[in-house]
Tab-separated table of C-alpha atoms in Angstrom:
chain	number	residue	atom	x	y	z
A	1	MET	CA	-24.215	-10.218	5.275
A	2	ILE	CA	-22.744	-7.477	7.422
A	3	GLY	CA	-22.867	-3.693	7.571
A	4	ASN	CA	-25.464	-1.124	6.384
A	5	ARG	CA	-25.721	-0.252	2.834
A	6	THR	CA	-26.256	3.506	2.333
A	7	GLY	CA	-25.544	3.935	-1.230
A	8	ARG	CA	-25.278	2.029	-4.444
A	9	THR	CA	-22.203	-0.294	-4.663
A	10	THR	CA	-19.950	0.445	-7.702
A	11	LEU	CA	-17.075	-1.868	-6.555
A	12	ALA	CA	-15.943	-4.786	-8.804
A	13	VAL	CA	-18.315	-7.739	-8.865
A	14	ILE	CA	-16.555	-11.039	-9.106
A	15	ALA	CA	-16.815	-12.214	-12.655
A	16	ALA	CA	-16.294	-15.624	-14.164
A	17	GLY	CA	-12.800	-16.603	-14.793
A	18	VAL	CA	-11.200	-17.214	-18.159
A	19	ALA	CA	-9.788	-20.709	-18.770
A	20	LEU	CA	-9.280	-21.196	-22.430
A	21	CYS	CA	-7.265	-23.925	-24.171
A	22	SER	CA	-6.881	-25.078	-27.675
A	23	CYS	CA	-6.449	-28.702	-28.606
A	24	GLY	CA	-6.020	-30.381	-31.901
A	25	SER	CA	-4.148	-33.027	-33.863
A	26	SER	CA	-0.615	-32.619	-34.814
A	27	GLY	CA	-0.917	-34.999	-37.709
A	28	THR	CA	0.315	-37.932	-35.672
A	29	GLU	CA	-2.238	-40.311	-34.252
A	30	GLY	CA	-2.316	-40.329	-30.506
A	31	THR	CA	-0.408	-37.164	-30.108
A	32	SER	CA	-2.056	-33.771	-29.048
A	33	ALA	CA	-0.748	-30.363	-29.862
A	34	PRO	CA	0.725	-28.347	-27.100
A	35	GLU	CA	-1.757	-26.516	-24.867
A	36	GLN	CA	-2.428	-22.995	-26.073
A	37	ARG	CA	-2.623	-20.791	-22.939
A	38	PRO	CA	-4.343	-17.477	-23.349
A	39	HIS	CA	-2.421	-14.112	-22.938
A	40	GLY	CA	-2.082	-13.289	-19.204
A	41	TYR	CA	-2.553	-16.842	-18.015
A	42	VAL	CA	-1.353	-17.553	-14.509
A	43	GLU	CA	-1.355	-21.062	-13.145
A	44	GLY	CA	-3.611	-21.687	-10.342
A	45	ALA	CA	-5.377	-18.230	-10.641
A	46	GLU	CA	-8.544	-17.165	-12.236
A	47	GLU	CA	-8.718	-14.173	-14.385
A	48	THR	CA	-11.505	-11.753	-13.811
A	49	ALA	CA	-13.061	-8.920	-15.615
A	50	GLU	CA	-12.473	-6.269	-12.886
A	51	ALA	CA	-10.192	-5.619	-10.001
A	52	GLN	CA	-10.880	-7.869	-6.838
A	53	TRP	CA	-10.426	-5.502	-3.854
A	54	ARG	CA	-9.962	-7.028	-0.418
A	55	LEU	CA	-9.318	-5.592	3.022
A	56	VAL	CA	-6.932	-7.399	5.438
A	57	LEU	CA	-7.955	-6.426	9.040
A	58	ALA	CA	-6.003	-7.301	12.217
A	59	ASP	CA	-7.341	-7.001	15.805
A	60	ASP	CA	-5.487	-6.611	19.099
A	61	SER	CA	-5.479	-10.252	19.841
A	62	GLY	CA	-3.327	-11.181	16.937
A	63	THR	CA	-6.062	-12.405	14.477
A	64	ALA	CA	-6.167	-11.210	10.891
A	65	HIS	CA	-9.477	-11.185	8.891
A	66	LEU	CA	-10.227	-10.837	5.325
A	67	LEU	CA	-13.164	-8.702	4.124
A	68	ASP	CA	-14.471	-8.904	0.557
A	69	PRO	CA	-16.414	-5.562	0.034
A	70	ALA	CA	-18.195	-7.092	-2.984
A	71	THR	CA	-19.926	-9.850	-1.014
A	72	GLU	CA	-19.479	-8.154	2.443
A	73	LYS	CA	-18.244	-11.456	3.668
A	74	VAL	CA	-15.544	-11.720	6.505
A	75	THR	CA	-13.320	-14.669	6.995
A	76	GLU	CA	-10.476	-15.465	9.459
A	77	ALA	CA	-7.081	-15.260	7.713
A	78	THR	CA	-4.510	-16.266	10.196
A	79	ARG	CA	-3.787	-16.112	13.900
A	80	THR	CA	-0.276	-15.095	15.093
A	81	GLY	CA	1.329	-13.244	18.051
A	82	GLY	CA	0.480	-9.666	18.942
A	83	ILE	CA	0.390	-7.852	15.412
A	84	THR	CA	2.105	-4.459	15.572
A	85	ASP	CA	1.690	-3.401	12.007
A	86	VAL	CA	0.231	-4.645	8.640
A	87	GLU	CA	1.422	-3.626	5.196
A	88	SER	CA	0.776	-4.983	1.563
A	89	ASP	CA	2.598	-5.090	-1.840
A	90	GLY	CA	-0.740	-5.593	-3.577
A	91	ARG	CA	-1.235	-9.319	-3.240
A	92	PHE	CA	0.495	-10.374	-0.129
A	93	ALA	CA	-0.105	-8.866	3.441
A	94	TYR	CA	2.914	-8.639	5.780
A	95	LEU	CA	1.894	-8.956	9.394
A	96	ALA	CA	4.590	-7.720	11.638
A	97	THR	CA	4.864	-8.977	15.197
A	98	SER	CA	7.355	-8.579	17.974
A	99	SER	CA	9.584	-11.413	16.583
A	100	GLY	CA	9.092	-11.225	12.873
A	101	VAL	CA	6.964	-10.990	9.833
A	102	ARG	CA	3.954	-13.291	8.719
A	103	VAL	CA	3.194	-13.458	5.175
A	104	PHE	CA	-0.487	-14.054	4.053
A	105	ASP	CA	-1.595	-14.398	0.508
A	106	SER	CA	-4.908	-12.494	0.030
A	107	GLY	CA	-5.434	-14.347	-3.223
A	108	VAL	CA	-6.230	-11.220	-5.203
A	109	TRP	CA	-3.997	-9.054	-7.407
A	110	THR	CA	-3.485	-7.014	-10.578
A	111	GLY	CA	-0.863	-7.723	-13.310
A	112	ASP	CA	0.147	-4.541	-15.032
A	113	HIS	CA	1.455	-4.999	-18.552
A	114	GLY	CA	2.057	-1.370	-19.282
A	115	ASP	CA	-0.647	-0.587	-21.882
A	116	HIS	CA	-3.318	-2.975	-20.017
A	117	VAL	CA	-3.922	-4.917	-16.953
A	118	HIS	CA	-5.071	-8.222	-15.871
A	119	TYR	CA	-7.088	-9.020	-12.739
A	120	TYR	CA	-6.759	-12.243	-10.852
A	121	ARG	CA	-8.024	-14.184	-7.875
A	122	ALA	CA	-6.855	-17.473	-6.200
A	123	ALA	CA	-7.113	-19.343	-2.849
A	124	THR	CA	-5.971	-17.533	0.196
A	125	ARG	CA	-3.376	-19.141	2.396
A	126	VAL	CA	-0.547	-18.414	4.994
A	127	ILE	CA	2.723	-18.546	3.176
A	128	GLY	CA	5.033	-18.549	6.218
A	129	GLU	CA	7.017	-16.176	8.429
A	130	TYR	CA	10.596	-15.043	9.204
A	131	GLN	CA	12.470	-13.575	12.025
A	132	THR	CA	13.613	-9.906	11.949
A	133	GLY	CA	14.982	-9.297	15.375
A	134	THR	CA	13.764	-5.769	15.397
A	135	ALA	CA	12.137	-3.824	18.293
A	136	PRO	CA	8.561	-4.584	19.062
A	137	ASP	CA	7.444	-1.147	18.290
A	138	ALA	CA	9.291	-0.773	15.140
A	139	SER	CA	7.155	0.433	12.179
A	140	THR	CA	7.087	-1.552	8.900
A	141	THR	CA	7.036	-0.395	5.300
A	142	VAL	CA	6.512	-2.238	2.174
A	143	ALA	CA	7.393	-1.509	-1.512
A	144	GLY	CA	7.613	-3.970	-4.265
A	145	ASP	CA	7.392	-4.756	-7.855
A	146	PRO	CA	6.377	-8.143	-9.622
A	147	ALA	CA	9.668	-9.784	-8.815
A	148	ILE	CA	10.677	-8.708	-5.363
A	149	THR	CA	9.337	-6.773	-2.287
A	150	ALA	CA	11.282	-4.678	-0.140
A	151	LEU	CA	10.474	-4.322	3.580
A	152	THR	CA	12.001	-2.066	6.347
A	153	THR	CA	11.523	-2.846	9.963
A	154	GLY	CA	13.163	-0.312	12.187
A	155	ASP	CA	16.640	0.171	10.789
A	156	GLU	CA	16.772	-3.016	8.743
A	157	ALA	CA	15.866	-3.580	5.185
A	158	HIS	CA	14.824	-6.982	3.875
A	159	VAL	CA	14.302	-8.193	0.178
A	160	VAL	CA	11.725	-10.931	-0.240
A	161	ASP	CA	11.471	-13.084	-3.458
A	162	ARG	CA	7.924	-12.577	-4.828
A	163	LYS	CA	8.174	-15.605	-7.103
A	164	ALA	CA	8.983	-17.727	-4.101
A	165	LEU	CA	5.901	-16.287	-2.362
A	166	GLU	CA	3.811	-17.256	-5.226
A	167	SER	CA	4.940	-20.713	-4.954
A	168	GLY	CA	4.211	-20.903	-1.339
A	169	ARG	CA	7.547	-20.144	0.606
A	170	VAL	CA	9.271	-17.208	2.046
A	171	SER	CA	12.629	-16.486	0.736
A	172	VAL	CA	14.738	-13.523	2.049
A	173	THR	CA	17.307	-12.828	-0.448
A	174	MET	CA	18.977	-9.842	1.001
A	175	ARG	CA	19.368	-7.833	4.315
A	176	SER	CA	20.774	-4.468	4.792
A	177	ARG	CA	20.910	-1.619	7.183
A	178	GLY	CA	18.529	1.076	6.180
A	179	ARG	CA	15.761	3.434	7.125
A	180	ALA	CA	13.916	2.946	3.935
A	181	ALA	CA	14.106	0.661	0.974
A	182	LEU	CA	12.269	0.359	-2.411
A	183	ALA	CA	12.177	-2.185	-5.232
A	184	TYR	CA	12.315	0.016	-8.385
A	185	ALA	CA	13.688	-0.372	-11.945
A	186	GLU	CA	14.772	-4.003	-11.381
A	187	HIS	CA	17.031	-2.896	-8.591
A	188	VAL	CA	16.781	-2.195	-4.830
A	189	LEU	CA	17.317	1.293	-3.309
A	190	VAL	CA	18.418	1.362	0.180
A	191	ALA	CA	18.442	4.779	2.155
A	192	ALA	CA	21.047	4.612	4.868
A	193	THR	CA	20.231	5.105	8.428
A	194	ASP	CA	20.658	8.483	10.147
A	195	GLY	CA	24.192	9.009	8.815
A	196	ALA	CA	25.115	12.540	7.907
A	197	ASP	CA	25.974	11.744	4.293
A	198	GLY	CA	22.482	10.573	3.483
A	199	THR	CA	23.564	7.906	0.948
A	200	VAL	CA	21.160	6.095	-1.118
A	201	THR	CA	22.791	2.788	-2.464
A	202	ILE	CA	21.618	0.933	-5.521
A	203	TYR	CA	21.707	-2.934	-5.239
A	204	GLY	CA	21.170	-5.499	-7.866
A	205	ARG	CA	18.588	-8.181	-7.117
A	206	ASP	CA	21.476	-10.570	-6.193
A	207	GLY	CA	22.184	-8.103	-3.293
A	208	ARG	CA	25.459	-6.816	-4.588
A	209	PRO	CA	26.041	-3.000	-4.688
A	210	ALA	CA	25.679	-1.497	-8.153
A	211	GLY	CA	26.173	2.153	-7.483
A	212	ARG	CA	24.807	5.114	-5.597
A	213	ILE	CA	22.390	7.918	-6.211
A	214	GLN	CA	24.357	11.162	-6.514
A	215	GLU	CA	21.766	13.333	-4.821
A	216	SER	CA	21.692	12.703	-0.965
A	217	CYS	CA	18.878	11.936	1.372
A	218	PRO	CA	19.738	12.944	4.878
A	219	ALA	CA	17.809	11.562	7.837
A	220	PRO	CA	15.464	9.287	5.472
A	221	ARG	CA	11.869	8.942	6.757
A	222	GLY	CA	9.071	7.722	4.397
A	223	GLN	CA	9.016	6.150	0.946
A	224	ALA	CA	6.801	5.485	-1.957
A	225	ILE	CA	6.650	4.074	-5.409
A	226	THR	CA	4.744	6.112	-8.120
A	227	ARG	CA	4.389	6.058	-11.799
A	228	ARG	CA	6.663	9.015	-11.839
A	229	GLY	CA	9.488	7.738	-9.942
A	230	ALA	CA	10.601	6.219	-6.464
A	231	VAL	CA	10.298	8.819	-3.605
A	232	PHE	CA	12.283	8.965	-0.315
A	233	GLY	CA	11.396	11.596	2.475
A	234	CYS	CA	14.571	13.448	3.482
A	235	ALA	CA	15.234	16.105	6.055
A	236	ASP	CA	15.547	18.682	3.391
A	237	GLY	CA	12.539	17.526	1.153
A	238	ALA	CA	11.748	14.561	-1.059
A	239	LEU	CA	14.274	12.689	-3.289
A	240	VAL	CA	12.611	11.478	-6.444
A	241	VAL	CA	14.542	8.651	-8.313
A	242	THR	CA	13.971	8.021	-11.970
A	243	GLY	CA	15.656	6.052	-14.594
A	244	ARG	CA	16.171	2.300	-15.638
A	245	GLY	CA	18.631	-0.248	-14.538
A	246	THR	CA	21.795	1.212	-12.947
A	247	GLU	CA	21.174	4.566	-14.976
A	248	LEU	CA	19.301	5.961	-11.938
A	249	SER	CA	19.361	9.639	-10.997
A	250	GLY	CA	17.786	11.566	-8.180
A	251	LYS	CA	16.178	14.991	-7.982
A	252	LYS	CA	15.384	16.862	-4.858
A	253	ILE	CA	11.951	18.523	-4.324
A	254	ALA	CA	12.857	20.824	-1.571
A	255	TYR	CA	10.584	21.984	1.266
A	256	PRO	CA	8.979	25.418	0.720
A	257	GLY	CA	10.967	27.252	3.294
A	258	ARG	CA	12.124	26.196	6.783
A	259	VAL	CA	10.596	23.002	8.194
A	260	THR	CA	11.369	21.801	11.727
A	261	GLU	CA	12.019	18.071	12.508
A	262	ASP	CA	8.515	17.880	13.997
A	263	GLU	CA	6.856	19.403	10.954
A	264	ARG	CA	8.559	17.366	8.151
A	265	ALA	CA	6.859	14.463	6.463
A	266	MET	CA	7.537	11.127	8.121
A	267	ALA	CA	5.388	8.829	6.096
A	268	PHE	CA	3.775	8.862	2.658
A	269	HIS	CA	0.183	7.760	1.943
A	270	HIS	CA	-1.441	7.387	-1.453
A	271	ARG	CA	-3.395	5.233	-3.698
A	272	PRO	CA	-0.845	2.760	-4.998
A	273	GLY	CA	1.091	3.893	-7.941
A	274	THR	CA	-0.260	7.317	-8.029
A	275	ALA	CA	2.070	10.481	-7.916
A	276	VAL	CA	0.149	12.603	-5.337
A	277	LEU	CA	1.224	11.744	-1.872
A	278	ALA	CA	0.042	12.981	1.472
A	279	ALA	CA	1.776	13.120	4.814
A	280	LYS	CA	1.178	14.591	8.192
A	281	ALA	CA	2.808	17.972	8.908
A	282	GLY	CA	3.312	17.494	12.605
A	283	ARG	CA	0.458	19.057	14.633
A	284	ASP	CA	-0.234	21.753	12.115
A	285	GLY	CA	-1.828	19.842	9.207
A	286	ILE	CA	-0.947	17.877	6.190
A	287	TRP	CA	1.605	18.129	3.407
A	288	ILE	CA	0.641	17.443	-0.284
A	289	LEU	CA	3.558	16.290	-2.440
A	290	ASN	CA	2.814	16.553	-6.194
A	291	ILE	CA	5.626	14.557	-8.125
A	292	ALA	CA	4.558	15.819	-11.501
A	293	ALA	CA	4.465	19.491	-10.571
A	294	GLY	CA	7.690	19.094	-8.239
A	295	GLU	CA	6.274	20.834	-5.340
A	296	TRP	CA	4.868	20.690	-1.767
A	297	THR	CA	1.512	22.163	-0.646
A	298	ARG	CA	1.081	22.694	2.983
A	299	VAL	CA	-2.521	22.627	4.451
A	300	HIS	CA	-2.903	24.060	7.762
A	301	SER	CA	-5.922	21.884	8.701
A	302	GLY	CA	-5.125	20.954	12.344
A	303	PRO	CA	-3.785	17.603	13.717
A	304	ALA	CA	-4.468	14.603	11.385
A	305	ALA	CA	-5.051	11.138	12.490
A	306	ALA	CA	-4.787	9.740	8.900
A	307	VAL	CA	-4.145	11.077	5.311
A	308	SER	CA	-3.896	9.726	1.872
A	309	GLY	CA	-3.794	10.856	-1.737
A	310	THR	CA	-6.139	9.296	-4.189
A	311	GLY	CA	-4.457	10.278	-7.474
A	312	GLU	CA	-3.486	13.082	-9.919
A	313	GLY	CA	-6.449	15.426	-10.275
A	314	SER	CA	-8.317	13.546	-7.424
A	315	PRO	CA	-8.894	14.650	-3.774
A	316	VAL	CA	-6.378	14.401	-1.005
A	317	LEU	CA	-8.213	12.902	2.105
A	318	MET	CA	-7.544	13.810	5.667
A	319	LEU	CA	-9.114	12.449	8.793
A	320	GLY	CA	-8.935	14.880	11.737
A	321	GLU	CA	-8.141	13.848	15.326
A	322	GLU	CA	-11.662	15.073	16.193
A	323	GLY	CA	-13.083	12.427	13.711
A	324	ARG	CA	-14.111	14.815	10.702
A	325	LEU	CA	-13.077	13.504	7.206
A	326	ARG	CA	-12.008	16.370	4.867
A	327	SER	CA	-10.974	16.413	1.239
A	328	TYR	CA	-8.629	18.885	-0.453
A	329	ASP	CA	-7.586	19.935	-3.938
A	330	PRO	CA	-4.297	18.186	-4.734
A	331	GLU	CA	-2.752	21.268	-6.607
A	332	THR	CA	-4.193	24.150	-4.394
A	333	GLY	CA	-4.907	22.580	-1.063
A	334	GLU	CA	-8.255	24.332	-1.145
A	335	ALA	CA	-10.904	22.611	1.049
A	336	LEU	CA	-13.398	20.638	-1.139
A	337	ALA	CA	-15.826	18.662	1.377
A	338	SER	CA	-16.115	17.727	4.869
A	339	THR	CA	-18.180	15.134	6.869
A	340	GLU	CA	-18.391	13.859	10.415
A	341	LEU	CA	-17.249	10.231	10.402
A	342	ILE	CA	-15.855	8.912	13.655
A	343	LYS	CA	-17.240	9.783	17.054
A	344	ARG	CA	-14.047	8.883	19.038
A	345	VAL	CA	-10.687	8.636	17.358
A	346	ARG	CA	-8.387	6.321	19.189
A	347	GLN	CA	-5.221	7.998	20.399
A	348	GLY	CA	-1.848	6.225	20.042
A	349	LYS	CA	-1.172	3.038	18.255
A	350	PRO	CA	-2.926	1.552	16.261
A	351	SER	CA	-4.838	4.657	14.873
A	352	PRO	CA	-7.130	4.779	11.904
A	353	VAL	CA	-5.809	4.622	8.474
A	354	ILE	CA	-7.199	5.641	4.938
A	355	ARG	CA	-6.892	3.163	2.092
A	356	ALA	CA	-7.985	4.197	-1.454
A	357	ASN	CA	-8.508	2.495	-4.687
A	358	THR	CA	-10.012	3.652	-7.970
A	359	ALA	CA	-13.442	3.935	-6.831
A	360	ARG	CA	-13.595	4.004	-2.940
A	361	ALA	CA	-11.676	4.801	0.116
A	362	TYR	CA	-11.816	2.930	3.304
A	363	VAL	CA	-11.471	4.082	6.806
A	364	ASN	CA	-11.189	1.863	9.756
A	365	ASP	CA	-12.646	2.743	13.211
A	366	PRO	CA	-11.143	0.653	15.995
A	367	ALA	CA	-13.125	2.054	18.637
A	368	ALA	CA	-16.467	1.372	16.962
A	369	ASN	CA	-15.544	-2.008	15.474
A	370	ALA	CA	-16.316	-0.761	11.978
A	371	VAL	CA	-14.891	0.026	8.629
A	372	TYR	CA	-16.426	3.004	6.561
A	373	GLU	CA	-16.625	2.978	2.727
A	374	ILE	CA	-16.239	6.465	1.322
A	375	ASP	CA	-17.163	7.739	-2.225
A	376	TYR	CA	-14.504	10.305	-2.311
A	377	LYS	CA	-15.475	11.524	-5.686
A	378	ASP	CA	-19.194	12.485	-4.504
A	379	ASP	CA	-18.402	14.931	-1.624
A	380	LEU	CA	-17.149	12.070	0.852
A	381	ARG	CA	-20.489	10.295	0.627
A	382	LEU	CA	-20.723	7.412	3.106
A	383	ALA	CA	-21.518	4.446	0.895
A	384	ARG	CA	-21.418	1.588	3.341
A	385	THR	CA	-20.657	0.800	6.924
A	386	PHE	CA	-19.197	-2.590	7.797
A	387	LYS	CA	-19.904	-3.433	11.437
A	388	LEU	CA	-17.447	-6.098	12.583
A	389	PRO	CA	-17.373	-8.435	15.694
A	390	PHE	CA	-13.747	-7.240	16.421
A	391	SER	CA	-11.641	-4.045	16.720
A	392	PRO	CA	-9.957	-3.475	13.146
A	393	GLY	CA	-6.756	-1.935	14.564
A	394	HIS	CA	-4.776	-2.486	11.497
A	395	MET	CA	-6.083	-2.396	7.839
A	396	VAL	CA	-4.629	-2.752	4.452
A	397	GLU	CA	-5.985	-3.198	0.982
A	398	THR	CA	-5.079	-5.839	-1.639
A	399	GLY	CA	-5.991	-6.352	-5.247
A	400	TRP	CA	-3.845	-3.726	-6.825
């Protein structure tokens, strides 16, 4: 047991798996009827009644750990070279190093069937790694769908076959120059590097070009996949791509007035899939991008160490560089709640992040060897503190 429980836990409790089969006679002696597998069956996985959240934490030594908030148990996941970044597509964690990316299967994920979802858990394992050849300090972004995951490291985009990962191997099916890449609508969208034309190219999953988005995205920085479309951050605002197949179109949500290079949104953060995005606005505060409303809201909160949206009609969270956690109305930017959380925010990289699910948000504190669990719907109540025997410099959440 680790941590200090300061509130009632409402996170998912691991439920018994569903393993149903139907057997019977086919009318021929000695021959059985084909096995009837239940809807949503996944071979090698156990279906659970509720979401199975996990936190993948990496320390400065290059060791990654898995924290189960339901049991408070911490286990070692993998050891690799110095980890520079960690991202996730919901199930797999991608640990970037100076030479490549190591893929770790967290063993928990959600299967979205549109009108309903299934929750799964399976054994954890290291899948493998591949070389990227990018600069050691290059940031990594990840955006995937059930079939493929698109990663960008520096100015290079890679597409990884999710089905291959599920079978235990790494298969990179496509590489392209690009500042941002998204797996969306059964295609891959790649925003060009800093070229003046700002081209966003549509690729098929076979890696072949299938068209372009008519609306441009100059100097792309930042990306997100939401239920209301795929989003690229551009020098002049946000490009939202919607549609199906190759019938994709883009619409620009322009910044409200003049925005300097230092003030623009460089990276978006949100609860996965939701359509309210948050980003730092330089040293001035934060941006809130509401995709449904098609507008930006600027909050002059002062310098932010970390930000995240938690959903439509749900608070936007911001951790100030002084260590205070604040929440804001996603439509108006009005301040809602505030609490002292971190005594000393580590400057530079890695810095704290905010990861949110439907029930809780998590904030890592590398300087204090801790992770804080926040009930963001209850005035930022500190639900639990997980004290760790290492510094959690990087943190992602899986299970979504």
